[in-house]
């Protein structure tokens, strides 16, 4: 019979990447934990870990066992939640990772429906680069990753990808006479105008530059800004024009006192939800996946 406690010790060690980190969580001595894992290896008659220098890495069989253990302890964790509280009264923890290249207004637009379930939702949002958040998703530190690009298939092992929406890109400028003139002459009016460019390598950035080239628009990049909210603040101050997904154009115009001066229909911003494969889905996540955001 497979000893689930021994399997849990192995799984936690593999997830954390070292005996020392797993010991801190389990409050066990390193020798005790090593002995328990060795007992599991003896019982299953397979070596699950091997040493490479000072690092502890999984063997091919260890990786297979870890994949099954992931599913076992994911379901176990969900069962514990169900047993601790009645379905009608328990609050739902919902942890969302938002790739730093995703516009935060857009992220909230797709997250908001998850807050409408009958249960109280304890929402936690984390922003970082997509690769870091992808690792956290696999380690069960977050429930969902919202990303504007789809990772390679090999990086999505054990994960499900769901396309949330696809929207063209709009261009914005501070409300006033200049905005009216730029709108009337769009897209030629963008040539030599000050452009506030997103500083990170977003999936649509290459398409945007191609679009400028096709339309014979000479780019004058005034600033490259990593933070999408700061970029809009500069746009609000009249420092230049900027681009953002059309599906959130109304919210951007209201919040930042800017207006749409034109739309590039051929440039699409795609948004994806990535979550772990499991037979039981967080109710907040299920609500988010079932909600359809209308394309702009």
Short mmCIF file of C-alpha atoms in Angstrom, two decimals:
data_model
loop_
_atom_site.label_atom_id
_atom_site.label_comp_id
_atom_site.label_asym_id
_atom_site.label_seq_id
_atom_site.Cartn_x
_atom_site.Cartn_y
_atom_site.Cartn_z
CA UNK A 1 0.00 0.00 0.00
CA UNK A 2 1.22 3.49 -0.87
CA UNK A 3 1.87 5.54 2.27
CA UNK A 4 0.24 8.94 1.60
CA UNK A 5 2.24 10.65 4.34
CA UNK A 6 5.49 9.56 2.72
CA UNK A 7 4.11 10.61 -0.67
CA UNK A 8 3.20 14.02 0.78
CA UNK A 9 6.73 14.50 2.13
CA UNK A 10 8.17 13.67 -1.30
CA UNK A 11 5.68 15.95 -3.09
CA UNK A 12 6.33 18.91 -0.78
CA UNK A 13 10.10 18.50 -1.10
CA UNK A 14 9.82 18.35 -4.90
CA UNK A 15 7.54 21.39 -4.95
CA UNK A 16 9.81 23.49 -2.73
CA UNK A 17 12.99 22.31 -4.45
CA UNK A 18 15.01 21.39 -1.36
CA UNK A 19 14.96 19.35 1.85
CA UNK A 20 15.66 22.47 3.92
CA UNK A 21 12.67 24.43 2.63
CA UNK A 22 10.34 21.45 3.06
CA UNK A 23 11.62 20.96 6.63
CA UNK A 24 10.76 24.56 7.48
CA UNK A 25 7.16 23.96 6.39
CA UNK A 26 6.81 20.53 8.00
CA UNK A 27 8.78 21.41 11.15
CA UNK A 28 10.85 18.25 10.75
CA UNK A 29 14.57 17.56 11.04
CA UNK A 30 16.30 17.09 7.66
CA UNK A 31 17.40 13.57 8.65
CA UNK A 32 13.82 12.60 9.50
CA UNK A 33 12.48 13.90 6.20
CA UNK A 34 15.25 12.22 4.20
CA UNK A 35 14.49 8.93 5.94
CA UNK A 36 10.77 9.19 5.13
CA UNK A 37 11.49 9.86 1.44
CA UNK A 38 13.98 6.98 1.33
CA UNK A 39 11.29 4.70 2.79
CA UNK A 40 8.91 5.76 0.00
CA UNK A 41 11.59 5.04 -2.63
CA UNK A 42 12.16 1.61 -1.08
CA UNK A 43 8.43 0.83 -1.07
CA UNK A 44 7.87 1.86 -4.70
CA UNK A 45 11.22 0.36 -5.75
CA UNK A 46 12.21 3.45 -7.69
CA UNK A 47 14.69 6.25 -7.10
CA UNK A 48 12.69 9.52 -7.03
CA UNK A 49 15.49 12.03 -6.35
CA UNK A 50 19.11 12.28 -7.35
CA UNK A 51 21.91 14.69 -6.46
CA UNK A 52 23.42 16.97 -9.09
CA UNK A 53 26.13 18.88 -7.29
CA UNK A 54 24.40 20.55 -4.34
CA UNK A 55 21.00 20.44 -5.99
CA UNK A 56 18.28 17.86 -5.46
CA UNK A 57 16.51 16.98 -8.73
CA UNK A 58 13.76 14.53 -9.60
CA UNK A 59 14.45 11.44 -11.66
CA UNK A 60 12.17 10.70 -14.65
CA UNK A 61 10.11 8.39 -12.39
CA UNK A 62 10.12 11.09 -9.71
CA UNK A 63 8.57 13.51 -12.19
CA UNK A 64 5.80 11.03 -12.99
CA UNK A 65 5.07 10.40 -9.32
CA UNK A 66 5.07 14.16 -8.67
CA UNK A 67 2.49 14.72 -11.44
CA UNK A 68 0.10 12.19 -9.87
CA UNK A 69 0.77 13.54 -6.37
CA UNK A 70 -0.11 17.03 -7.61
CA UNK A 71 -3.59 15.85 -8.52
CA UNK A 72 -4.00 13.84 -5.30
CA UNK A 73 -3.12 16.68 -2.95
CA UNK A 74 -4.99 19.28 -4.98
CA UNK A 75 -8.20 17.27 -4.52
CA UNK A 76 -7.31 16.56 -0.87
CA UNK A 77 -6.90 20.29 -0.21
CA UNK A 78 -10.26 21.04 -1.78
CA UNK A 79 -11.91 18.24 0.24
CA UNK A 80 -10.52 19.70 3.47
CA UNK A 81 -12.08 23.06 2.60
CA UNK A 82 -15.44 21.42 1.94
CA UNK A 83 -15.38 19.49 5.20
CA UNK A 84 -14.42 22.50 7.31
CA UNK A 85 -17.31 24.68 6.26
CA UNK A 86 -20.78 24.24 4.82
CA UNK A 87 -21.08 25.14 1.13
CA UNK A 88 -23.51 27.98 1.83
CA UNK A 89 -21.43 29.74 4.46
CA UNK A 90 -17.82 29.14 3.54
CA UNK A 91 -15.78 31.89 1.96
CA UNK A 92 -13.86 31.22 -1.23
CA UNK A 93 -10.15 32.04 -1.46
CA UNK A 94 -9.34 33.18 -4.98
CA UNK A 95 -5.75 34.05 -5.79
CA UNK A 96 -5.11 35.58 -9.22
CA UNK A 97 -1.80 36.27 -10.91
CA UNK A 98 -1.87 39.09 -13.47
CA UNK A 99 0.97 39.28 -16.00
CA UNK A 100 2.64 42.68 -15.75
CA UNK A 101 1.98 43.36 -19.44
CA UNK A 102 -1.81 43.12 -18.97
CA UNK A 103 -3.70 46.41 -18.56
CA UNK A 104 -5.08 46.40 -15.02
CA UNK A 105 -8.46 47.85 -16.04
CA UNK A 106 -8.79 44.93 -18.45
CA UNK A 107 -7.76 42.44 -15.75
CA UNK A 108 -10.44 43.76 -13.39
CA UNK A 109 -13.04 43.61 -16.17
CA UNK A 110 -12.57 39.83 -16.42
CA UNK A 111 -12.06 39.23 -12.67
CA UNK A 112 -15.13 41.19 -11.54
CA UNK A 113 -17.72 38.51 -12.52
CA UNK A 114 -16.01 36.09 -10.11
CA UNK A 115 -17.02 38.34 -7.22
CA UNK A 116 -20.75 37.83 -7.93
CA UNK A 117 -21.04 34.23 -6.67
CA UNK A 118 -23.21 33.69 -3.54
CA UNK A 119 -20.18 32.92 -1.35
CA UNK A 120 -17.95 35.62 0.04
CA UNK A 121 -14.81 35.80 -2.09
CA UNK A 122 -11.43 36.56 -0.54
CA UNK A 123 -9.58 37.95 -3.55
CA UNK A 124 -5.79 38.16 -3.71
CA UNK A 125 -4.11 39.63 -6.82
CA UNK A 126 -0.42 39.38 -7.64
CA UNK A 127 1.37 41.15 -10.49
CA UNK A 128 4.65 39.86 -11.93
CA UNK A 129 6.15 38.65 -15.20
CA UNK A 130 4.15 35.81 -16.75
CA UNK A 131 6.94 33.23 -16.40
CA UNK A 132 7.20 33.77 -12.63
CA UNK A 133 3.42 33.57 -12.22
CA UNK A 134 3.29 30.42 -14.35
CA UNK A 135 5.63 28.74 -11.88
CA UNK A 136 3.50 29.93 -8.95
CA UNK A 137 0.42 28.50 -10.67
CA UNK A 138 2.07 25.09 -11.00
CA UNK A 139 3.17 25.28 -7.35
CA UNK A 140 -0.47 25.96 -6.33
CA UNK A 141 0.41 29.36 -4.92
CA UNK A 142 -2.21 31.01 -7.15
CA UNK A 143 -5.46 29.69 -8.65
CA UNK A 144 -5.37 31.52 -11.95
CA UNK A 145 -2.98 33.32 -14.29
CA UNK A 146 -4.30 36.06 -16.56
CA UNK A 147 -1.88 36.57 -19.45
CA UNK A 148 -1.86 38.38 -22.78
CA UNK A 149 0.13 35.59 -24.43
CA UNK A 150 -0.17 31.80 -24.51
CA UNK A 151 2.94 30.02 -23.14
CA UNK A 152 4.52 27.23 -25.18
CA UNK A 153 2.70 23.90 -24.97
CA UNK A 154 5.57 22.29 -23.05
CA UNK A 155 5.27 25.01 -20.38
CA UNK A 156 1.52 24.38 -20.06
CA UNK A 157 1.85 20.75 -18.94
CA UNK A 158 -0.86 20.08 -16.35
CA UNK A 159 -2.60 23.37 -17.14
CA UNK A 160 -5.70 24.38 -19.08
CA UNK A 161 -5.71 27.53 -21.23
CA UNK A 162 -8.96 29.38 -21.86
CA UNK A 163 -9.21 32.36 -24.22
CA UNK A 164 -11.13 35.12 -22.45
CA UNK A 165 -11.37 37.70 -25.22
CA UNK A 166 -9.83 39.28 -28.29
CA UNK A 167 -10.04 43.02 -28.84
CA UNK A 168 -8.59 45.57 -31.32
CA UNK A 169 -6.36 48.41 -30.13
CA UNK A 170 -7.49 52.01 -29.75
CA UNK A 171 -5.41 55.20 -29.59
CA UNK A 172 -6.06 57.87 -26.98
CA UNK A 173 -5.19 61.54 -26.44
CA UNK A 174 -6.12 64.16 -23.85
CA UNK A 175 -9.55 65.66 -24.52
CA UNK A 176 -9.45 68.97 -26.37
CA UNK A 177 -8.82 70.60 -29.72
CA UNK A 178 -5.61 68.65 -30.41
CA UNK A 179 -7.47 65.38 -29.90
CA UNK A 180 -10.18 66.53 -32.33
CA UNK A 181 -7.55 67.37 -34.95
CA UNK A 182 -5.80 64.03 -34.51
CA UNK A 183 -9.12 62.20 -34.79
CA UNK A 184 -9.98 64.02 -38.01
CA UNK A 185 -6.63 63.18 -39.61
CA UNK A 186 -6.28 59.64 -38.24
CA UNK A 187 -4.12 57.68 -38.84
CA UNK A 188 -1.80 60.10 -40.65
CA UNK A 189 -2.06 62.56 -37.74
CA UNK A 190 -0.04 60.13 -35.57
CA UNK A 191 3.08 60.69 -37.67
CA UNK A 192 5.72 62.66 -35.72
CA UNK A 193 3.29 63.06 -32.77
CA UNK A 194 4.64 62.19 -29.32
CA UNK A 195 3.96 58.50 -28.62
CA UNK A 196 3.87 57.03 -25.12
CA UNK A 197 5.08 53.47 -25.67
CA UNK A 198 4.64 50.55 -23.32
CA UNK A 199 8.12 49.65 -22.14
CA UNK A 200 7.68 45.89 -21.77
CA UNK A 201 7.69 43.43 -24.66
CA UNK A 202 3.96 42.89 -25.06
CA UNK A 203 2.68 40.40 -27.67
CA UNK A 204 0.93 43.14 -29.67
CA UNK A 205 3.89 45.55 -29.71
CA UNK A 206 5.40 44.03 -32.86
CA UNK A 207 2.03 44.15 -34.63
CA UNK A 208 1.66 47.79 -33.56
CA UNK A 209 5.03 48.75 -35.05
CA UNK A 210 4.16 46.91 -38.26
CA UNK A 211 0.87 48.81 -38.40
CA UNK A 212 2.70 52.13 -38.07
CA UNK A 213 5.04 51.11 -40.89
CA UNK A 214 2.22 50.00 -43.21
CA UNK A 215 0.40 53.30 -42.65
CA UNK A 216 3.63 55.27 -43.26
CA UNK A 217 3.56 56.72 -39.75
CA UNK A 218 6.87 58.04 -38.47
CA UNK A 219 7.18 57.09 -34.81
CA UNK A 220 8.32 59.66 -32.28
CA UNK A 221 8.57 57.70 -29.03
CA UNK A 222 8.61 60.25 -26.21
CA UNK A 223 8.65 57.76 -23.35
CA UNK A 224 8.78 54.02 -22.70
CA UNK A 225 6.86 53.13 -19.57
CA UNK A 226 6.57 49.69 -17.92
CA UNK A 227 3.55 50.56 -15.79
CA UNK A 228 0.30 50.75 -17.77
CA UNK A 229 -1.38 52.99 -15.16
CA UNK A 230 1.52 55.48 -15.20
CA UNK A 231 1.43 55.50 -19.01
CA UNK A 232 -2.22 56.58 -18.88
CA UNK A 233 -1.43 59.27 -16.30
CA UNK A 234 1.11 60.79 -18.71
CA UNK A 235 -1.50 60.57 -21.45
CA UNK A 236 -3.96 62.34 -19.18
CA UNK A 237 -1.43 65.15 -18.78
CA UNK A 238 -1.19 65.60 -22.55
CA UNK A 239 2.35 64.27 -22.87
CA UNK A 240 1.43 62.24 -25.95
CA UNK A 241 -0.91 59.64 -27.42
CA UNK A 242 -1.00 56.01 -26.28
CA UNK A 243 -2.65 52.73 -27.21
CA UNK A 244 -4.80 50.35 -25.15
CA UNK A 245 -7.38 47.59 -25.77
CA UNK A 246 -10.62 48.90 -27.27
CA UNK A 247 -12.73 46.77 -24.94
CA UNK A 248 -11.76 49.06 -22.03
CA UNK A 249 -11.88 52.33 -24.00
CA UNK A 250 -14.93 53.60 -22.12
CA UNK A 251 -13.30 53.07 -18.69
CA UNK A 252 -10.01 54.67 -19.83
CA UNK A 253 -11.78 57.76 -21.18
CA UNK A 254 -13.79 58.17 -17.96
CA UNK A 255 -10.87 57.68 -15.58
CA UNK A 256 -8.16 59.61 -17.42
CA UNK A 257 -10.03 62.41 -19.22
CA UNK A 258 -8.84 61.27 -22.64
CA UNK A 259 -10.71 60.34 -25.80
CA UNK A 260 -10.36 57.79 -28.58
CA UNK A 261 -8.72 59.32 -31.65
CA UNK A 262 -8.75 56.14 -33.74
CA UNK A 263 -8.84 52.34 -33.78
CA UNK A 264 -6.49 49.80 -35.37
CA UNK A 265 -8.87 46.93 -36.11
CA UNK A 266 -6.12 44.63 -37.41
CA UNK A 267 -4.11 44.72 -34.17
CA UNK A 268 -5.59 42.28 -31.67
CA UNK A 269 -4.97 42.03 -27.95
CA UNK A 270 -5.76 38.48 -26.76
CA UNK A 271 -6.32 37.60 -23.12
CA UNK A 272 -6.01 34.10 -21.65
CA UNK A 273 -6.87 32.42 -18.39
CA UNK A 274 -4.54 29.58 -17.35
CA UNK A 275 -5.42 27.26 -14.48
CA UNK A 276 -4.50 23.80 -13.20
CA UNK A 277 -6.19 20.68 -14.60
CA UNK A 278 -8.51 19.34 -11.91
CA UNK A 279 -11.90 17.71 -11.62
CA UNK A 280 -12.95 20.35 -9.09
CA UNK A 281 -12.75 24.03 -10.04
CA UNK A 282 -12.88 26.97 -7.64
CA UNK A 283 -16.45 28.40 -7.92
CA UNK A 284 -15.05 31.92 -8.42
CA UNK A 285 -12.85 30.66 -11.26
CA UNK A 286 -15.80 28.80 -12.80
CA UNK A 287 -17.87 32.00 -12.77
CA UNK A 288 -15.03 33.93 -14.41
CA UNK A 289 -14.61 31.33 -17.16
CA UNK A 290 -18.35 31.27 -17.94
CA UNK A 291 -18.66 35.05 -18.21
CA UNK A 292 -18.38 36.46 -21.72
CA UNK A 293 -16.76 39.87 -22.09
CA UNK A 294 -18.09 41.55 -25.23
CA UNK A 295 -15.37 42.40 -27.72
CA UNK A 296 -15.04 46.08 -28.55
#
